[in-house]
Amino acid sequence: MTQGFDTTAIHAGSDADPATGARQVPIYQTTAYAFRDADHAAKLFNLQEVGYIYSRLTNPTVAALQTKVAALEGGAGAVCCSSGHAAQIMALFPLMGPGKNIVASTRLYGGTVTQFGQTIKRFGWSAKFVDLDDPEAVKAAIDDDTRAIFAESISNPGGYVTDIPAIAAIADAAGIPLIIDNTLATPYLCRPIEQGATLVVHSLTKYMTGNGTVTGGVVVDSGKFDWSANDKFPSLSQPEPAYHGLTFHETFGPAAFTFHSIAVGLRDLGMTMNPQGAHYTLMGIETLGLRMPRHVENAQKVAEWLENDPRVTSVTYAGLASSPWNATAKRLYPKGAGALFTFSVKGGYEAAVKLVDALDLFSHVANLGDARSLVIHSASTTHRQLTEEQQRAAGAAPEVVRLSIGIEDVGDLIADLDQALAKATA
Ligand SMILES: *Cc1c(COP(=O)(O)O)cnc(C)c1O
């Protein structure tokens, strides 16, 4: 990124519309695109010429968003998807096959633990969950069938941070890519590719859009991984039977992963982002560089206030000097440790439920990364089916409440927490 972050956020991918001169990216609410002639159609289908065919594959509004996110992450290309969860499947799809596995962090969004721990088994894929703060355990978990390491830069729900360069070195030595879910950090707080990651995935649903209006995801490829260095990635390094024997890496070089994701991934899995959603996310990203500092500043103040309150027993925020992740956060996330964390309230399950009900400005919802502050009590909602032991292991013990700190006036957020804590612990 030669330009500054905010300049890139506003201008990348958002040139004036070539057809009309419209200065803002239009919503191309369109399915198909007329071929100039039969030869043009053949060239598009052969991937000899880049252009629009059908919106399951590519759409001009979605393409603008792909260009913008790729620029912000410093990647060679990006593919938008229907959700963050779709993006995770799309990231794994070119790499995996029956019997192959990934090594994944134990500190992940609960939905990802279920997707990787259960659902991907239906494809013959599997995941080994490892504490990524233990490099020896990560190395030991990698075997001949491992095709990627997966981690969140800043993790949901605890707000812990990952030492990306340390994990990237292990992935490099094993000849496999490191995939980073950068949802909670956004490229404003962390650029995983600069720290050695190969692929970056996002739930665009969260901070990138920033106002709770869109469900979307994206996969960004660094373009730096040598898919042909070993025989682990035949979909990219060898003739692909799903695309009349085209060898993607040889043909497209650093764009191989992105072309495969569109020509085979979106074509056959159909996890496509819609142009309306892409438009809202384009609008959201224009102010990402203004919103994130405020999210972080508010989160730091709220976390410090909670930590000093006798009604609170612990706060997980990595921006606190007391956090075991504080040194890593300062070194690798100098602009802040995000705005999502959990805290424990005195009085257990009863008090936590009362607190959530007593909050006024904080909305009780299963979302994060919104301009407004959000709260959820995991043990009575998302983690309700688990035993208390399982809840504790997942960071969702009965007394734990998760906060997503918004960009309101921080004094009002603290006053709201103060009155709710008084009611909850009365
Ligand atoms: C929300 C979330 C996801 C899933 O994204 P969706 O858009 O809801 O599918 C993945 N990872 C993290 C860290 C998330 O917070």
Short mmCIF file of C-alpha atoms and ligand atoms in Angstrom, two decimals:
data_model
loop_
_atom_site.label_atom_id
_atom_site.label_comp_id
_atom_site.label_asym_id
_atom_site.label_seq_id
_atom_site.Cartn_x
_atom_site.Cartn_y
_atom_site.Cartn_z
CA MET A 1 0.00 0.00 0.00
CA THR A 2 1.87 3.08 -1.20
CA GLN A 3 -1.02 5.39 -0.33
CA GLY A 4 -2.27 5.94 3.20
CA PHE A 5 -4.92 3.63 4.66
CA ASP A 6 -7.80 6.09 4.38
CA THR A 7 -6.96 7.06 0.80
CA THR A 8 -6.93 3.40 -0.18
CA ALA A 9 -10.15 2.73 1.74
CA ILE A 10 -11.91 5.48 -0.21
CA HIS A 11 -10.37 5.16 -3.67
CA ALA A 12 -9.27 1.55 -4.32
CA GLY A 13 -11.78 -0.17 -6.61
CA SER A 14 -14.04 2.90 -6.55
CA ASP A 15 -13.16 4.69 -9.81
CA ALA A 16 -15.93 6.56 -11.61
CA ASP A 17 -18.23 4.09 -13.37
CA PRO A 18 -16.82 3.47 -16.89
CA ALA A 19 -20.31 3.23 -18.44
CA THR A 20 -21.96 6.36 -16.96
CA GLY A 21 -19.34 8.36 -15.09
CA ALA A 22 -21.31 7.86 -11.89
CA ARG A 23 -18.84 8.87 -9.16
CA GLN A 24 -20.06 6.34 -6.62
CA VAL A 25 -19.95 2.61 -7.49
CA PRO A 26 -23.43 1.78 -8.85
CA ILE A 27 -25.36 -1.23 -7.64
CA TYR A 28 -25.24 -3.49 -10.70
CA GLN A 29 -28.42 -5.39 -9.87
CA THR A 30 -27.73 -7.56 -12.91
CA THR A 31 -27.40 -11.27 -13.65
CA ALA A 32 -25.87 -11.57 -17.14
CA TYR A 33 -23.63 -9.55 -19.46
CA ALA A 34 -23.95 -9.46 -23.27
CA PHE A 35 -21.06 -11.01 -25.20
CA ARG A 36 -19.71 -8.91 -28.08
CA ASP A 37 -19.76 -12.00 -30.30
CA ALA A 38 -19.23 -15.77 -30.14
CA ASP A 39 -15.44 -15.37 -30.09
CA HIS A 40 -15.65 -12.99 -27.07
CA ALA A 41 -17.87 -15.48 -25.24
CA ALA A 42 -15.44 -18.32 -25.94
CA LYS A 43 -12.47 -16.26 -24.68
CA LEU A 44 -14.31 -15.38 -21.46
CA PHE A 45 -15.22 -19.00 -20.78
CA ASN A 46 -11.63 -20.08 -21.52
CA LEU A 47 -10.36 -17.45 -19.04
CA GLN A 48 -8.27 -15.97 -21.90
CA GLU A 49 -9.99 -12.64 -21.40
CA VAL A 50 -11.27 -11.24 -18.09
CA GLY A 51 -14.84 -9.95 -18.11
CA TYR A 52 -18.34 -10.46 -16.85
CA ILE A 53 -20.34 -13.58 -17.73
CA TYR A 54 -22.87 -14.29 -14.99
CA SER A 55 -23.21 -12.84 -11.48
CA ARG A 56 -22.71 -16.15 -9.67
CA LEU A 57 -19.08 -15.73 -10.81
CA THR A 58 -18.49 -11.99 -11.10
CA ASN A 59 -20.50 -8.78 -10.82
CA PRO A 60 -19.17 -5.20 -11.24
CA THR A 61 -20.30 -3.99 -7.78
CA VAL A 62 -18.90 -7.07 -6.05
CA ALA A 63 -15.69 -6.74 -8.11
CA ALA A 64 -15.20 -3.18 -6.81
CA LEU A 65 -15.39 -4.48 -3.25
CA GLN A 66 -12.94 -7.28 -4.06
CA THR A 67 -10.44 -4.76 -5.42
CA LYS A 68 -10.87 -2.53 -2.35
CA VAL A 69 -10.38 -5.29 0.22
CA ALA A 70 -7.43 -6.80 -1.69
CA ALA A 71 -5.75 -3.36 -1.70
CA LEU A 72 -6.38 -2.81 2.03
CA GLU A 73 -4.95 -6.25 2.90
CA GLY A 74 -2.03 -5.95 0.47
CA GLY A 75 -3.18 -9.06 -1.43
CA ALA A 76 -2.96 -10.06 -5.11
CA GLY A 77 -6.69 -10.75 -5.35
CA ALA A 78 -9.88 -11.28 -3.39
CA VAL A 79 -13.16 -13.14 -3.79
CA CYS A 80 -16.30 -12.03 -1.96
CA CYS A 81 -18.68 -14.63 -0.55
CA SER A 82 -22.18 -14.79 0.90
CA SER A 83 -20.97 -14.81 4.54
CA GLY A 84 -17.86 -15.11 6.69
CA HIS A 85 -18.56 -18.82 7.11
CA ALA A 86 -18.84 -19.22 3.33
CA ALA A 87 -15.45 -17.48 3.01
CA GLN A 88 -13.87 -20.06 5.32
CA ILE A 89 -15.13 -22.95 3.16
CA MET A 90 -14.04 -21.07 0.01
CA ALA A 91 -10.54 -20.57 1.48
CA LEU A 92 -10.17 -24.27 2.23
CA PHE A 93 -11.81 -25.57 -0.97
CA PRO A 94 -8.81 -25.34 -3.38
CA LEU A 95 -6.47 -26.76 -0.73
CA MET A 96 -8.39 -29.71 0.65
CA GLY A 97 -9.59 -33.14 -0.37
CA PRO A 98 -10.97 -36.23 1.38
CA GLY A 99 -8.63 -37.32 4.18
CA LYS A 100 -6.89 -33.93 4.41
CA ASN A 101 -6.81 -31.86 7.61
CA ILE A 102 -6.10 -28.40 8.95
CA VAL A 103 -4.47 -27.38 12.21
CA ALA A 104 -6.71 -24.77 13.83
CA SER A 105 -6.39 -22.59 16.91
CA THR A 106 -8.38 -23.54 20.00
CA ARG A 107 -9.26 -19.84 20.36
CA LEU A 108 -11.84 -19.34 17.58
CA TYR A 109 -15.35 -18.01 17.12
CA GLY A 110 -17.77 -20.72 18.38
CA GLY A 111 -19.42 -21.05 14.97
CA THR A 112 -16.03 -21.82 13.43
CA VAL A 113 -15.32 -24.47 16.07
CA THR A 114 -18.55 -26.21 15.02
CA GLN A 115 -17.90 -25.74 11.27
CA PHE A 116 -14.37 -27.18 11.57
CA GLY A 117 -15.04 -29.68 14.36
CA GLN A 118 -18.22 -31.19 12.89
CA THR A 119 -19.54 -30.02 9.54
CA ILE A 120 -16.41 -30.25 7.37
CA LYS A 121 -16.21 -33.96 8.26
CA ARG A 122 -19.03 -34.43 5.73
CA PHE A 123 -16.50 -33.49 3.03
CA GLY A 124 -13.91 -35.90 4.45
CA TRP A 125 -11.94 -32.95 5.86
CA SER A 126 -10.99 -32.59 9.52
CA ALA A 127 -9.42 -30.15 11.97
CA LYS A 128 -6.96 -30.60 14.83
CA PHE A 129 -7.39 -27.90 17.46
CA VAL A 130 -4.15 -26.73 19.06
CA ASP A 131 -3.11 -23.91 21.42
CA LEU A 132 -1.23 -21.63 19.00
CA ASP A 133 0.74 -20.08 21.87
CA ASP A 134 2.57 -23.43 22.00
CA PRO A 135 4.71 -23.59 18.79
CA GLU A 136 5.94 -27.11 19.56
CA ALA A 137 2.36 -28.38 19.78
CA VAL A 138 1.57 -26.74 16.42
CA LYS A 139 4.59 -28.39 14.79
CA ALA A 140 3.69 -31.75 16.33
CA ALA A 141 0.09 -31.53 15.05
CA ILE A 142 1.15 -31.05 11.40
CA ASP A 143 1.27 -34.32 9.44
CA ASP A 144 1.57 -35.32 5.75
CA ASP A 145 -2.14 -34.67 5.20
CA THR A 146 -2.20 -31.18 6.77
CA ARG A 147 -3.01 -28.54 4.17
CA ALA A 148 -3.25 -25.30 6.22
CA ILE A 149 -3.02 -23.66 9.63
CA PHE A 150 -6.02 -21.51 10.61
CA ALA A 151 -6.19 -18.80 13.29
CA GLU A 152 -7.95 -15.53 14.13
CA SER A 153 -5.67 -12.47 14.39
CA ILE A 154 -7.71 -11.17 17.35
CA SER A 155 -9.93 -13.98 18.62
CA ASN A 156 -13.64 -14.10 19.35
CA PRO A 157 -14.84 -13.95 22.14
CA GLY A 158 -11.85 -13.28 24.39
CA GLY A 159 -10.04 -10.70 22.27
CA TYR A 160 -6.76 -12.65 22.61
CA VAL A 161 -4.12 -11.95 19.94
CA THR A 162 -2.16 -14.35 17.73
CA ASP A 163 1.59 -14.10 17.07
CA ILE A 164 1.17 -14.35 13.29
CA PRO A 165 4.90 -14.21 12.34
CA ALA A 166 5.68 -17.12 14.70
CA ILE A 167 2.89 -19.30 13.25
CA ALA A 168 3.71 -18.24 9.66
CA ALA A 169 7.28 -19.49 10.15
CA ILE A 170 5.94 -22.92 11.15
CA ALA A 171 3.58 -22.99 8.13
CA ASP A 172 6.45 -22.00 5.79
CA ALA A 173 8.68 -24.76 7.13
CA ALA A 174 5.87 -27.28 6.53
CA GLY A 175 5.15 -25.98 2.99
CA ILE A 176 1.53 -25.12 3.81
CA PRO A 177 -0.37 -21.80 3.89
CA LEU A 178 -1.38 -19.90 7.03
CA ILE A 179 -4.99 -18.67 6.86
CA ILE A 180 -5.87 -15.75 9.15
CA ASP A 181 -9.44 -14.74 10.01
CA ASN A 182 -8.94 -10.97 10.30
CA THR A 183 -12.58 -10.13 11.15
CA LEU A 184 -11.98 -8.64 14.61
CA ALA A 185 -8.83 -6.71 13.70
CA THR A 186 -9.71 -5.50 10.17
CA PRO A 187 -6.76 -4.38 8.00
CA TYR A 188 -6.75 -1.16 10.06
CA LEU A 189 -5.36 -2.95 13.15
CA CYS A 190 -3.56 -5.87 11.49
CA ARG A 191 -2.33 -6.74 7.98
CA PRO A 192 -1.71 -10.50 8.23
CA ILE A 193 -0.08 -10.81 4.78
CA GLU A 194 2.70 -8.41 5.86
CA GLN A 195 3.23 -10.70 8.88
CA GLY A 196 3.55 -13.82 6.73
CA ALA A 197 0.00 -15.12 6.19
CA THR A 198 -0.92 -16.56 2.77
CA LEU A 199 -4.72 -16.17 2.90
CA VAL A 200 -6.91 -13.75 4.85
CA VAL A 201 -10.62 -14.31 5.44
CA HIS A 202 -13.19 -11.88 6.80
CA SER A 203 -16.73 -11.81 7.95
CA LEU A 204 -17.64 -8.51 6.23
CA THR A 205 -20.77 -8.66 8.38
CA LYS A 206 -18.85 -7.11 11.28
CA TYR A 207 -16.51 -4.06 11.38
CA MET A 208 -15.88 -3.85 7.63
CA THR A 209 -19.53 -2.92 6.96
CA GLY A 210 -19.78 -1.63 10.50
CA ASN A 211 -23.49 -1.11 11.05
CA GLY A 212 -25.26 -4.46 11.11
CA THR A 213 -26.79 -4.28 7.62
CA VAL A 214 -24.97 -6.98 5.64
CA THR A 215 -24.05 -10.66 5.80
CA GLY A 216 -20.92 -11.17 3.72
CA GLY A 217 -17.41 -12.55 3.59
CA VAL A 218 -14.20 -12.38 1.59
CA VAL A 219 -11.07 -14.44 0.92
CA VAL A 220 -7.91 -12.46 0.11
CA ASP A 221 -4.87 -14.21 -1.40
CA SER A 222 -1.37 -12.81 -0.89
CA GLY A 223 -0.28 -14.17 -4.30
CA LYS A 224 3.01 -15.13 -2.64
CA PHE A 225 2.58 -18.86 -1.98
CA ASP A 226 4.33 -21.29 -4.34
CA TRP A 227 1.55 -23.83 -4.95
CA SER A 228 3.88 -25.88 -7.17
CA ALA A 229 6.71 -26.25 -4.64
CA ASN A 230 5.34 -29.64 -3.52
CA ASP A 231 2.53 -31.99 -4.60
CA LYS A 232 0.14 -31.01 -1.80
CA PHE A 233 -2.07 -28.67 -3.86
CA PRO A 234 -2.98 -30.48 -7.10
CA SER A 235 -6.07 -28.29 -7.77
CA LEU A 236 -3.69 -25.37 -8.29
CA SER A 237 -0.43 -26.99 -9.42
CA GLN A 238 -1.73 -29.75 -11.72
CA PRO A 239 -4.34 -29.94 -14.53
CA GLU A 240 -7.72 -29.26 -12.85
CA PRO A 241 -10.31 -31.79 -14.08
CA ALA A 242 -13.09 -29.44 -12.89
CA TYR A 243 -11.90 -26.84 -15.46
CA HIS A 244 -11.10 -28.92 -18.60
CA GLY A 245 -7.57 -29.63 -17.40
CA LEU A 246 -6.40 -26.03 -16.92
CA THR A 247 -3.30 -25.74 -14.71
CA PHE A 248 -4.13 -22.66 -12.62
CA HIS A 249 -0.75 -21.88 -11.04
CA GLU A 250 1.20 -22.22 -14.31
CA THR A 251 -1.40 -20.13 -16.20
CA PHE A 252 -2.20 -17.37 -13.69
CA GLY A 253 0.85 -17.19 -11.40
CA PRO A 254 0.06 -15.03 -8.33
CA ALA A 255 -3.63 -14.83 -9.41
CA ALA A 256 -4.02 -18.65 -9.44
CA PHE A 257 -5.88 -18.97 -6.14
CA THR A 258 -8.28 -16.10 -6.98
CA PHE A 259 -9.03 -17.42 -10.49
CA HIS A 260 -9.65 -20.91 -9.11
CA SER A 261 -11.94 -19.53 -6.41
CA ILE A 262 -14.08 -17.79 -9.03
CA ALA A 263 -13.93 -20.25 -11.94
CA VAL A 264 -14.39 -23.39 -9.84
CA GLY A 265 -15.28 -22.32 -6.26
CA LEU A 266 -18.05 -19.81 -6.93
CA ARG A 267 -19.13 -21.62 -10.09
CA ASP A 268 -19.77 -24.92 -8.27
CA LEU A 269 -20.37 -23.96 -4.62
CA GLY A 270 -22.36 -20.83 -5.47
CA MET A 271 -21.58 -18.95 -2.21
CA THR A 272 -21.83 -15.63 -4.04
CA MET A 273 -22.15 -12.19 -2.46
CA ASN A 274 -25.07 -10.09 -3.71
CA PRO A 275 -24.44 -6.64 -5.26
CA GLN A 276 -26.69 -4.82 -2.76
CA GLY A 277 -24.67 -6.24 0.14
CA ALA A 278 -21.42 -5.36 -1.62
CA HIS A 279 -22.64 -1.76 -1.99
CA TYR A 280 -23.35 -1.37 1.74
CA THR A 281 -19.94 -2.83 2.56
CA LEU A 282 -18.24 -0.44 0.10
CA MET A 283 -19.94 2.45 1.93
CA GLY A 284 -18.91 1.07 5.31
CA ILE A 285 -15.24 0.64 4.41
CA GLU A 286 -14.96 4.33 3.43
CA THR A 287 -15.11 5.19 7.16
CA LEU A 288 -13.25 2.15 8.57
CA GLY A 289 -10.18 4.26 9.36
CA LEU A 290 -12.32 6.72 11.34
CA ARG A 291 -14.36 4.10 13.18
CA MET A 292 -11.65 1.67 14.31
CA PRO A 293 -9.62 4.15 16.44
CA ARG A 294 -12.84 5.11 18.25
CA HIS A 295 -13.83 1.44 18.78
CA VAL A 296 -10.38 0.75 20.26
CA GLU A 297 -10.25 3.90 22.41
CA ASN A 298 -13.70 3.17 23.86
CA ALA A 299 -12.86 -0.53 24.43
CA GLN A 300 -9.66 0.37 26.29
CA LYS A 301 -11.52 2.82 28.59
CA VAL A 302 -14.42 0.42 29.27
CA ALA A 303 -12.04 -2.51 29.93
CA GLU A 304 -9.96 -0.41 32.37
CA TRP A 305 -13.08 0.81 34.16
CA LEU A 306 -14.47 -2.73 34.49
CA GLU A 307 -11.14 -4.13 35.73
CA ASN A 308 -11.09 -1.57 38.54
CA ASP A 309 -14.68 -2.27 39.59
CA PRO A 310 -15.11 -4.55 42.65
CA ARG A 311 -18.28 -6.10 41.16
CA VAL A 312 -16.18 -7.53 38.29
CA THR A 313 -13.82 -10.48 38.81
CA SER A 314 -11.92 -10.54 35.50
CA VAL A 315 -11.63 -8.84 32.08
CA THR A 316 -9.99 -10.56 29.07
CA TYR A 317 -9.02 -7.52 26.94
CA ALA A 318 -5.48 -7.85 25.49
CA GLY A 319 -5.08 -4.06 25.73
CA LEU A 320 -4.92 -4.33 29.54
CA ALA A 321 -1.47 -4.49 31.16
CA SER A 322 -2.75 -7.47 33.20
CA SER A 323 -3.45 -9.58 30.08
CA PRO A 324 -1.00 -12.41 29.26
CA TRP A 325 -1.37 -11.26 25.63
CA ASN A 326 -0.53 -7.57 26.32
CA ALA A 327 3.11 -7.78 25.17
CA THR A 328 2.15 -9.50 21.90
CA ALA A 329 -0.63 -6.98 21.38
CA LYS A 330 1.77 -4.05 21.81
CA ARG A 331 4.35 -5.60 19.47
CA LEU A 332 2.09 -6.80 16.63
CA TYR A 333 -1.11 -4.76 17.07
CA PRO A 334 0.27 -1.31 17.91
CA LYS A 335 -2.95 0.49 16.90
CA GLY A 336 -4.95 -1.48 19.46
CA ALA A 337 -6.28 -4.89 20.43
CA GLY A 338 -9.74 -4.48 18.89
CA ALA A 339 -13.01 -3.82 20.68
CA LEU A 340 -14.37 -7.24 21.65
CA PHE A 341 -13.71 -8.93 25.00
CA THR A 342 -15.41 -10.72 27.85
CA PHE A 343 -15.68 -10.03 31.56
CA SER A 344 -16.88 -12.00 34.57
CA VAL A 345 -19.38 -10.59 36.99
CA LYS A 346 -19.58 -11.48 40.70
CA GLY A 347 -22.67 -13.58 41.39
CA GLY A 348 -22.39 -16.15 38.58
CA TYR A 349 -25.08 -17.07 36.06
CA GLU A 350 -27.90 -15.22 37.88
CA ALA A 351 -25.98 -11.94 38.01
CA ALA A 352 -24.82 -12.22 34.39
CA VAL A 353 -28.38 -12.72 33.12
CA LYS A 354 -29.64 -9.81 35.26
CA LEU A 355 -26.85 -7.59 33.97
CA VAL A 356 -27.70 -8.28 30.33
CA ASP A 357 -31.37 -7.53 31.00
CA ALA A 358 -30.57 -4.33 32.90
CA LEU A 359 -28.36 -2.81 30.19
CA ASP A 360 -30.05 -0.07 28.25
CA LEU A 361 -27.66 1.22 25.53
CA PHE A 362 -26.06 -2.18 24.91
CA SER A 363 -28.23 -4.35 22.65
CA HIS A 364 -28.50 -8.05 23.52
CA VAL A 365 -27.77 -9.60 20.13
CA ALA A 366 -25.66 -12.34 18.49
CA ASN A 367 -23.47 -9.97 16.48
CA LEU A 368 -20.35 -7.83 16.87
CA GLY A 369 -18.51 -5.00 15.16
CA ASP A 370 -21.53 -2.70 14.96
CA ALA A 371 -21.37 1.08 15.50
CA ARG A 372 -23.64 0.50 18.50
CA SER A 373 -22.45 -1.41 21.55
CA LEU A 374 -23.61 -5.01 21.86
CA VAL A 375 -23.69 -7.59 24.63
CA ILE A 376 -24.34 -11.30 24.77
CA HIS A 377 -24.45 -13.80 27.60
CA SER A 378 -23.09 -16.89 25.85
CA ALA A 379 -23.99 -19.48 28.51
CA SER A 380 -27.72 -18.78 28.17
CA THR A 381 -27.67 -18.34 24.36
CA THR A 382 -25.01 -19.47 21.88
CA HIS A 383 -23.38 -21.97 24.28
CA ARG A 384 -26.60 -23.08 26.00
CA GLN A 385 -26.39 -26.71 24.75
CA LEU A 386 -22.97 -27.25 26.34
CA THR A 387 -22.19 -28.58 29.82
CA GLU A 388 -20.70 -26.14 32.31
CA GLU A 389 -17.26 -27.74 31.75
CA GLN A 390 -17.56 -27.25 27.98
CA GLN A 391 -18.77 -23.67 28.51
CA ARG A 392 -15.72 -22.88 30.66
CA ALA A 393 -13.35 -24.41 28.08
CA ALA A 394 -14.94 -22.25 25.35
CA GLY A 395 -14.48 -19.05 27.40
CA ALA A 396 -18.25 -18.90 27.93
CA ALA A 397 -18.53 -19.78 31.61
CA PRO A 398 -21.88 -18.98 33.30
CA GLU A 399 -20.59 -15.71 34.83
CA VAL A 400 -19.01 -14.46 31.55
CA VAL A 401 -20.51 -11.67 29.44
CA ARG A 402 -19.18 -10.66 26.00
CA LEU A 403 -19.08 -7.00 24.99
CA SER A 404 -18.65 -5.51 21.51
CA ILE A 405 -17.81 -1.88 22.20
CA GLY A 406 -19.32 0.61 19.76
CA ILE A 407 -18.44 4.17 18.83
CA GLU A 408 -20.88 6.01 21.11
CA ASP A 409 -19.69 8.48 23.79
CA VAL A 410 -17.74 6.28 26.19
CA GLY A 411 -19.07 8.04 29.31
CA ASP A 412 -22.58 6.90 28.38
CA LEU A 413 -21.41 3.29 27.93
CA ILE A 414 -19.70 3.27 31.33
CA ALA A 415 -22.75 4.84 33.01
CA ASP A 416 -24.94 2.13 31.47
CA LEU A 417 -22.63 -0.65 32.70
CA ASP A 418 -22.50 0.99 36.14
CA GLN A 419 -26.27 1.06 36.62
CA ALA A 420 -26.67 -2.49 35.23
CA LEU A 421 -23.93 -3.87 37.51
CA ALA A 422 -25.68 -2.23 40.47
CA LYS A 423 -28.94 -4.02 39.62
CA ALA A 424 -27.21 -7.33 38.82
CA THR A 425 -25.23 -7.53 42.05
CA ALA A 426 -27.74 -5.89 44.42
C1 LIG B 1 -19.01 -13.67 12.74
C2 LIG B 1 -17.71 -14.32 12.55
C3 LIG B 1 -17.53 -15.29 11.55
C4 LIG B 1 -18.66 -15.77 10.68
O1 LIG B 1 -19.11 -14.77 9.82
P1 LIG B 1 -20.61 -14.71 9.24
O2 LIG B 1 -20.60 -13.51 8.35
O3 LIG B 1 -21.54 -14.61 10.40
O4 LIG B 1 -20.80 -16.00 8.49
C5 LIG B 1 -16.27 -15.83 11.39
N1 LIG B 1 -15.24 -15.45 12.17
C6 LIG B 1 -15.38 -14.53 13.13
C7 LIG B 1 -14.20 -14.15 13.96
C8 LIG B 1 -16.62 -13.93 13.36
O5 LIG B 1 -16.75 -13.03 14.35
#
